Amino acid sequence: MSATTVGIIGMGDMGKIVEAEAIKRVVAEYASSTKLGAIVGGQTSCKEPEIKAFEEYLPQDVEIVSCHSLHGPRIDPRGQPLVLIRQRASLGSYELVEKILSCFGSEIVHLTAEEHDRITADTQAVTHAAFLSMGTAWHANNQFPWEISRYVGGIENVKCNIMLRIYSNRWHVYAGLAILNPSAQGQIRQYAKSVTELFKMMLSGQREKFEERVKTAGQAVFGATRDGQDLLLKDDVLDRFSLGKVPKERTPNSHLTLLAMVDCWWRLGIVPYDHMICSTPPFRLWLGVTEYLFRKPQLLDEVINTAIEDNTFRADDLEFTFAARGWSDCVSFGDFASYRDRFERIQNYFAPRFPEATRIGNDMIKVILEKT
């Protein structure tokens, strides 16, 4: 171990920091210089292009063990999932890499590259798309949601904090996972479709059809398997972390973002609890608030009634629908430049609140991690 040098592509000072989009070009450039018998790995969020590049360009004497930390750069890695992939390596080399990475104190999860990409699509791709679309909608309406009483308190706190947290990071963190992962593209497309179809029902006042679809999706995702189980999030946690002053009375919300998420999971046959061992903190929070809504029958009925009868959030839901479809198109076209432009334009709009949102978000994530 004392003579071992570690360099992981995409991971930091000892390796080569590479955006997922450029992985093939970079591996092709450096592969011939790889030391004899070396172990090479990557820390990109989408493994299919990474592994293909390694297999194509690395010498046959080089072993391949890849990894991926399933959390952001400002999260304590201790106890967080760290995926380890034995692509082309002896058991001894694989165990060596695992021993080296144990210094993070993370929970090691052993997967294949294919399993990794499917699970990260299930847990991250649509989650990111939802929050990116929220930010886009608020930007389009020239809103800072924490300054509007109807967006402060409870579920709204999670929406605002995680949206700001995502936009405070680098654009390529999300672009690579969304555009390069085939499973992710399909899921983001389904989310936009779910948003659009539900919004059309809201506009046309199709209460029975809307209610049946929402509750059928909820039963499929949160049905009998969750009966008797505690909620991931409680009222005291939801109300504790606010960027604005919590109003005395809560304004009923249509929560199109949450209804569409559960509809999307149902349509794709995704059971979100199946991947908790590989879930990111934002996903756990997102699952927590969707569960909170769907497992409280009175609240769900209120949301359905608001969606059909109340126009308070209608303009916001319209912009959200446009945003969800826009992000889906951007991902489907594989357009990194357009993705970056959209992301950074909205990032600049919200930038002044990033420090406070990061502080509050870290506290919120710490609490949810203790409970999950």
PDB file of N, CA and C in Angstrom, residues 113-179:
ATOM      1  N   ALA A 113     -21.602  -2.038 -14.282  1.00  0.00           N
ATOM      2  CA  ALA A 113     -21.797  -0.730 -14.909  1.00  0.00           C
ATOM      3  C   ALA A 113     -23.247  -0.556 -15.359  1.00  0.00           C
ATOM      4  N   GLU A 114     -23.846  -1.613 -15.887  1.00  0.00           N
ATOM      5  CA  GLU A 114     -25.233  -1.533 -16.352  1.00  0.00           C
ATOM      6  C   GLU A 114     -26.190  -1.298 -15.202  1.00  0.00           C
ATOM      7  N   GLU A 115     -25.974  -2.012 -14.104  1.00  0.00           N
ATOM      8  CA  GLU A 115     -26.828  -1.811 -12.924  1.00  0.00           C
ATOM      9  C   GLU A 115     -26.690  -0.389 -12.398  1.00  0.00           C
ATOM     10  N   HIS A 116     -25.471   0.122 -12.372  1.00  0.00           N
ATOM     11  CA  HIS A 116     -25.241   1.498 -11.906  1.00  0.00           C
ATOM     12  C   HIS A 116     -26.034   2.502 -12.721  1.00  0.00           C
ATOM     13  N   ASP A 117     -25.960   2.396 -14.047  1.00  0.00           N
ATOM     14  CA  ASP A 117     -26.627   3.382 -14.902  1.00  0.00           C
ATOM     15  C   ASP A 117     -28.147   3.298 -14.769  1.00  0.00           C
ATOM     16  N   ARG A 118     -28.670   2.103 -14.610  1.00  0.00           N
ATOM     17  CA  ARG A 118     -30.120   1.969 -14.455  1.00  0.00           C
ATOM     18  C   ARG A 118     -30.578   2.567 -13.125  1.00  0.00           C
ATOM     19  N   ILE A 119     -29.840   2.288 -12.065  1.00  0.00           N
ATOM     20  CA  ILE A 119     -30.239   2.776 -10.744  1.00  0.00           C
ATOM     21  C   ILE A 119     -30.066   4.286 -10.629  1.00  0.00           C
ATOM     22  N   THR A 120     -28.974   4.822 -11.179  1.00  0.00           N
ATOM     23  CA  THR A 120     -28.804   6.274 -11.113  1.00  0.00           C
ATOM     24  C   THR A 120     -29.860   6.992 -11.950  1.00  0.00           C
ATOM     25  N   ALA A 121     -30.280   6.363 -13.045  1.00  0.00           N
ATOM     26  CA  ALA A 121     -31.389   6.940 -13.817  1.00  0.00           C
ATOM     27  C   ALA A 121     -32.661   6.948 -12.981  1.00  0.00           C
ATOM     28  N   ASP A 122     -32.923   5.837 -12.275  1.00  0.00           N
ATOM     29  CA  ASP A 122     -34.125   5.731 -11.448  1.00  0.00           C
ATOM     30  C   ASP A 122     -34.135   6.752 -10.316  1.00  0.00           C
ATOM     31  N   THR A 123     -32.980   6.999  -9.718  1.00  0.00           N
ATOM     32  CA  THR A 123     -32.935   7.813  -8.500  1.00  0.00           C
ATOM     33  C   THR A 123     -32.521   9.268  -8.723  1.00  0.00           C
ATOM     34  N   GLN A 124     -31.815   9.556  -9.823  1.00  0.00           N
ATOM     35  CA  GLN A 124     -31.283  10.902  -9.984  1.00  0.00           C
ATOM     36  C   GLN A 124     -31.837  11.668 -11.182  1.00  0.00           C
ATOM     37  N   ALA A 125     -31.959  11.019 -12.318  1.00  0.00           N
ATOM     38  CA  ALA A 125     -32.254  11.748 -13.555  1.00  0.00           C
ATOM     39  C   ALA A 125     -33.546  12.558 -13.484  1.00  0.00           C
ATOM     40  N   VAL A 126     -34.651  11.899 -13.097  1.00  0.00           N
ATOM     41  CA  VAL A 126     -35.933  12.602 -13.050  1.00  0.00           C
ATOM     42  C   VAL A 126     -35.968  13.566 -11.874  1.00  0.00           C
ATOM     43  N   THR A 127     -35.320  13.201 -10.776  1.00  0.00           N
ATOM     44  CA  THR A 127     -35.241  14.113  -9.626  1.00  0.00           C
ATOM     45  C   THR A 127     -34.609  15.428 -10.041  1.00  0.00           C
ATOM     46  N   HIS A 128     -33.472  15.351 -10.728  1.00  0.00           N
ATOM     47  CA  HIS A 128     -32.801  16.567 -11.199  1.00  0.00           C
ATOM     48  C   HIS A 128     -33.686  17.346 -12.160  1.00  0.00           C
ATOM     49  N   ALA A 129     -34.334  16.620 -13.086  1.00  0.00           N
ATOM     50  CA  ALA A 129     -35.182  17.287 -14.080  1.00  0.00           C
ATOM     51  C   ALA A 129     -36.307  18.065 -13.407  1.00  0.00           C
ATOM     52  N   ALA A 130     -36.869  17.499 -12.352  1.00  0.00           N
ATOM     53  CA  ALA A 130     -37.967  18.171 -11.647  1.00  0.00           C
ATOM     54  C   ALA A 130     -37.495  19.479 -11.023  1.00  0.00           C
ATOM     55  N   PHE A 131     -36.363  19.444 -10.344  1.00  0.00           N
ATOM     56  CA  PHE A 131     -35.865  20.659  -9.683  1.00  0.00           C
ATOM     57  C   PHE A 131     -35.346  21.675 -10.694  1.00  0.00           C
ATOM     58  N   LEU A 132     -34.730  21.209 -11.763  1.00  0.00           N
ATOM     59  CA  LEU A 132     -34.300  22.132 -12.817  1.00  0.00           C
ATOM     60  C   LEU A 132     -35.513  22.837 -13.424  1.00  0.00           C
ATOM     61  N   SER A 133     -36.603  22.097 -13.596  1.00  0.00           N
ATOM     62  CA  SER A 133     -37.813  22.678 -14.165  1.00  0.00           C
ATOM     63  C   SER A 133     -38.461  23.674 -13.212  1.00  0.00           C
ATOM     64  N   MET A 134     -38.424  23.393 -11.915  1.00  0.00           N
ATOM     65  CA  MET A 134     -38.937  24.351 -10.930  1.00  0.00           C
ATOM     66  C   MET A 134     -38.188  25.675 -11.026  1.00  0.00           C
ATOM     67  N   GLY A 135     -36.866  25.587 -11.043  1.00  0.00           N
ATOM     68  CA  GLY A 135     -36.058  26.802 -11.143  1.00  0.00           C
ATOM     69  C   GLY A 135     -36.343  27.574 -12.417  1.00  0.00           C
ATOM     70  N   THR A 136     -36.507  26.850 -13.514  1.00  0.00           N
ATOM     71  CA  THR A 136     -36.810  27.486 -14.801  1.00  0.00           C
ATOM     72  C   THR A 136     -38.146  28.206 -14.752  1.00  0.00           C
ATOM     73  N   ALA A 137     -39.153  27.572 -14.131  1.00  0.00           N
ATOM     74  CA  ALA A 137     -40.486  28.171 -14.041  1.00  0.00           C
ATOM     75  C   ALA A 137     -40.466  29.427 -13.174  1.00  0.00           C
ATOM     76  N   TRP A 138     -39.800  29.361 -12.031  1.00  0.00           N
ATOM     77  CA  TRP A 138     -39.724  30.537 -11.158  1.00  0.00           C
ATOM     78  C   TRP A 138     -38.962  31.675 -11.835  1.00  0.00           C
ATOM     79  N   HIS A 139     -37.920  31.320 -12.565  1.00  0.00           N
ATOM     80  CA  HIS A 139     -37.170  32.335 -13.309  1.00  0.00           C
ATOM     81  C   HIS A 139     -38.055  32.973 -14.380  1.00  0.00           C
ATOM     82  N   ALA A 140     -38.832  32.158 -15.092  1.00  0.00           N
ATOM     83  CA  ALA A 140     -39.709  32.670 -16.154  1.00  0.00           C
ATOM     84  C   ALA A 140     -40.755  33.629 -15.600  1.00  0.00           C
ATOM     85  N   ASN A 141     -41.207  33.360 -14.371  1.00  0.00           N
ATOM     86  CA  ASN A 141     -42.192  34.226 -13.727  1.00  0.00           C
ATOM     87  C   ASN A 141     -41.551  35.349 -12.908  1.00  0.00           C
ATOM     88  N   ASN A 142     -40.217  35.440 -13.009  1.00  0.00           N
ATOM     89  CA  ASN A 142     -39.472  36.466 -12.265  1.00  0.00           C
ATOM     90  C   ASN A 142     -39.771  36.397 -10.771  1.00  0.00           C
ATOM     91  N   GLN A 143     -39.719  35.184 -10.232  1.00  0.00           N
ATOM     92  CA  GLN A 143     -40.045  34.954  -8.830  1.00  0.00           C
ATOM     93  C   GLN A 143     -38.830  34.447  -8.049  1.00  0.00           C
ATOM     94  N   PHE A 144     -38.692  34.925  -6.823  1.00  0.00           N
ATOM     95  CA  PHE A 144     -37.844  34.294  -5.831  1.00  0.00           C
ATOM     96  C   PHE A 144     -38.831  33.657  -4.845  1.00  0.00           C
ATOM     97  N   PRO A 145     -39.077  32.362  -4.965  1.00  0.00           N
ATOM     98  CA  PRO A 145     -40.212  31.739  -4.273  1.00  0.00           C
ATOM     99  C   PRO A 145     -40.227  31.920  -2.758  1.00  0.00           C
ATOM    100  N   TRP A 146     -39.046  31.996  -2.132  1.00  0.00           N
ATOM    101  CA  TRP A 146     -38.999  32.140  -0.684  1.00  0.00           C
ATOM    102  C   TRP A 146     -39.496  33.522  -0.228  1.00  0.00           C
ATOM    103  N   GLU A 147     -39.685  34.452  -1.170  1.00  0.00           N
ATOM    104  CA  GLU A 147     -40.221  35.773  -0.847  1.00  0.00           C
ATOM    105  C   GLU A 147     -41.743  35.820  -1.014  1.00  0.00           C
ATOM    106  N   ILE A 148     -42.342  34.702  -1.461  1.00  0.00           N
ATOM    107  CA  ILE A 148     -43.785  34.609  -1.686  1.00  0.00           C
ATOM    108  C   ILE A 148     -44.353  33.646  -0.648  1.00  0.00           C
ATOM    109  N   SER A 149     -45.295  34.112   0.137  1.00  0.00           N
ATOM    110  CA  SER A 149     -45.763  33.336   1.294  1.00  0.00           C
ATOM    111  C   SER A 149     -46.269  31.943   0.917  1.00  0.00           C
ATOM    112  N   ARG A 150     -46.859  31.802  -0.270  1.00  0.00           N
ATOM    113  CA  ARG A 150     -47.408  30.490  -0.631  1.00  0.00           C
ATOM    114  C   ARG A 150     -46.315  29.462  -0.928  1.00  0.00           C
ATOM    115  N   TYR A 151     -45.065  29.902  -1.031  1.00  0.00           N
ATOM    116  CA  TYR A 151     -43.955  28.987  -1.273  1.00  0.00           C
ATOM    117  C   TYR A 151     -43.044  28.832  -0.052  1.00  0.00           C
ATOM    118  N   VAL A 152     -43.551  29.140   1.126  1.00  0.00           N
ATOM    119  CA  VAL A 152     -42.747  29.040   2.340  1.00  0.00           C
ATOM    120  C   VAL A 152     -43.424  28.078   3.313  1.00  0.00           C
ATOM    121  N   GLY A 153     -42.623  27.166   3.871  1.00  0.00           N
ATOM    122  CA  GLY A 153     -43.135  26.224   4.860  1.00  0.00           C
ATOM    123  C   GLY A 153     -43.430  24.856   4.277  1.00  0.00           C
ATOM    124  N   GLY A 154     -43.304  23.830   5.102  1.00  0.00           N
ATOM    125  CA  GLY A 154     -43.651  22.467   4.717  1.00  0.00           C
ATOM    126  C   GLY A 154     -42.924  21.960   3.493  1.00  0.00           C
ATOM    127  N   ILE A 155     -43.681  21.358   2.593  1.00  0.00           N
ATOM    128  CA  ILE A 155     -43.131  20.778   1.371  1.00  0.00           C
ATOM    129  C   ILE A 155     -42.389  21.822   0.549  1.00  0.00           C
ATOM    130  N   GLU A 156     -42.881  23.073   0.568  1.00  0.00           N
ATOM    131  CA  GLU A 156     -42.260  24.132  -0.230  1.00  0.00           C
ATOM    132  C   GLU A 156     -40.805  24.365   0.165  1.00  0.00           C
ATOM    133  N   ASN A 157     -40.480  24.156   1.449  1.00  0.00           N
ATOM    134  CA  ASN A 157     -39.095  24.339   1.890  1.00  0.00           C
ATOM    135  C   ASN A 157     -38.145  23.387   1.169  1.00  0.00           C
ATOM    136  N   VAL A 158     -38.586  22.138   1.002  1.00  0.00           N
ATOM    137  CA  VAL A 158     -37.749  21.155   0.311  1.00  0.00           C
ATOM    138  C   VAL A 158     -37.585  21.551  -1.149  1.00  0.00           C
ATOM    139  N   LYS A 159     -38.673  21.961  -1.791  1.00  0.00           N
ATOM    140  CA  LYS A 159     -38.606  22.370  -3.191  1.00  0.00           C
ATOM    141  C   LYS A 159     -37.580  23.488  -3.390  1.00  0.00           C
ATOM    142  N   CYS A 160     -37.706  24.545  -2.595  1.00  0.00           N
ATOM    143  CA  CYS A 160     -36.824  25.711  -2.756  1.00  0.00           C
ATOM    144  C   CYS A 160     -35.373  25.373  -2.443  1.00  0.00           C
ATOM    145  N   ASN A 161     -35.142  24.679  -1.347  1.00  0.00           N
ATOM    146  CA  ASN A 161     -33.771  24.409  -0.925  1.00  0.00           C
ATOM    147  C   ASN A 161     -33.030  23.486  -1.880  1.00  0.00           C
ATOM    148  N   ILE A 162     -33.685  22.417  -2.326  1.00  0.00           N
ATOM    149  CA  ILE A 162     -32.999  21.484  -3.210  1.00  0.00           C
ATOM    150  C   ILE A 162     -32.838  22.083  -4.601  1.00  0.00           C
ATOM    151  N   MET A 163     -33.817  22.866  -5.062  1.00  0.00           N
ATOM    152  CA  MET A 163     -33.657  23.559  -6.341  1.00  0.00           C
ATOM    153  C   MET A 163     -32.412  24.442  -6.319  1.00  0.00           C
ATOM    154  N   LEU A 164     -32.269  25.225  -5.257  1.00  0.00           N
ATOM    155  CA  LEU A 164     -31.101  26.107  -5.150  1.00  0.00           C
ATOM    156  C   LEU A 164     -29.814  25.298  -5.023  1.00  0.00           C
ATOM    157  N   ARG A 165     -29.881  24.198  -4.320  1.00  0.00           N
ATOM    158  CA  ARG A 165     -28.690  23.359  -4.144  1.00  0.00           C
ATOM    159  C   ARG A 165     -28.208  22.814  -5.489  1.00  0.00           C
ATOM    160  N   ILE A 166     -29.130  22.365  -6.318  1.00  0.00           N
ATOM    161  CA  ILE A 166     -28.765  21.816  -7.622  1.00  0.00           C
ATOM    162  C   ILE A 166     -28.185  22.904  -8.520  1.00  0.00           C
ATOM    163  N   TYR A 167     -28.816  24.062  -8.552  1.00  0.00           N
ATOM    164  CA  TYR A 167     -28.317  25.135  -9.412  1.00  0.00           C
ATOM    165  C   TYR A 167     -27.014  25.756  -8.895  1.00  0.00           C
ATOM    166  N   SER A 168     -26.645  25.478  -7.665  1.00  0.00           N
ATOM    167  CA  SER A 168     -25.380  26.007  -7.146  1.00  0.00           C
ATOM    168  C   SER A 168     -24.180  25.179  -7.579  1.00  0.00           C
ATOM    169  N   ASN A 169     -24.437  24.006  -8.174  1.00  0.00           N
ATOM    170  CA  ASN A 169     -23.360  23.139  -8.649  1.00  0.00           C
ATOM    171  C   ASN A 169     -23.021  23.424 -10.112  1.00  0.00           C
ATOM    172  N   ARG A 170     -22.037  22.702 -10.637  1.00  0.00           N
ATOM    173  CA  ARG A 170     -21.635  22.863 -12.027  1.00  0.00           C
ATOM    174  C   ARG A 170     -22.626  22.155 -12.945  1.00  0.00           C
ATOM    175  N   TRP A 171     -22.896  22.760 -14.087  1.00  0.00           N
ATOM    176  CA  TRP A 171     -23.902  22.237 -15.020  1.00  0.00           C
ATOM    177  C   TRP A 171     -23.597  20.828 -15.495  1.00  0.00           C
ATOM    178  N   HIS A 172     -22.302  20.527 -15.710  1.00  0.00           N
ATOM    179  CA  HIS A 172     -21.953  19.232 -16.308  1.00  0.00           C
ATOM    180  C   HIS A 172     -22.215  18.061 -15.364  1.00  0.00           C
ATOM    181  N   VAL A 173     -22.349  18.346 -14.051  1.00  0.00           N
ATOM    182  CA  VAL A 173     -22.661  17.290 -13.092  1.00  0.00           C
ATOM    183  C   VAL A 173     -23.986  16.611 -13.469  1.00  0.00           C
ATOM    184  N   TYR A 174     -24.934  17.395 -13.970  1.00  0.00           N
ATOM    185  CA  TYR A 174     -26.258  16.885 -14.309  1.00  0.00           C
ATOM    186  C   TYR A 174     -26.396  16.569 -15.791  1.00  0.00           C
ATOM    187  N   ALA A 175     -25.699  17.313 -16.633  1.00  0.00           N
ATOM    188  CA  ALA A 175     -25.811  17.102 -18.077  1.00  0.00           C
ATOM    189  C   ALA A 175     -25.314  15.726 -18.488  1.00  0.00           C
ATOM    190  N   GLY A 176     -24.176  15.322 -17.962  1.00  0.00           N
ATOM    191  CA  GLY A 176     -23.612  14.026 -18.334  1.00  0.00           C
ATOM    192  C   GLY A 176     -24.527  12.878 -17.971  1.00  0.00           C
ATOM    193  N   LEU A 177     -25.056  12.916 -16.756  1.00  0.00           N
ATOM    194  CA  LEU A 177     -25.943  11.838 -16.304  1.00  0.00           C
ATOM    195  C   LEU A 177     -27.204  11.782 -17.151  1.00  0.00           C
ATOM    196  N   ALA A 178     -27.749  12.945 -17.505  1.00  0.00           N
ATOM    197  CA  ALA A 178     -29.012  12.987 -18.240  1.00  0.00           C
ATOM    198  C   ALA A 178     -28.846  12.623 -19.711  1.00  0.00           C
ATOM    199  N   ILE A 179     -27.826  13.189 -20.355  1.00  0.00           N
ATOM    200  CA  ILE A 179     -27.692  13.050 -21.805  1.00  0.00           C
ATOM    201  C   ILE A 179     -27.012  11.742 -22.211  1.00  0.00           C
TER     202      ILE A 179
END
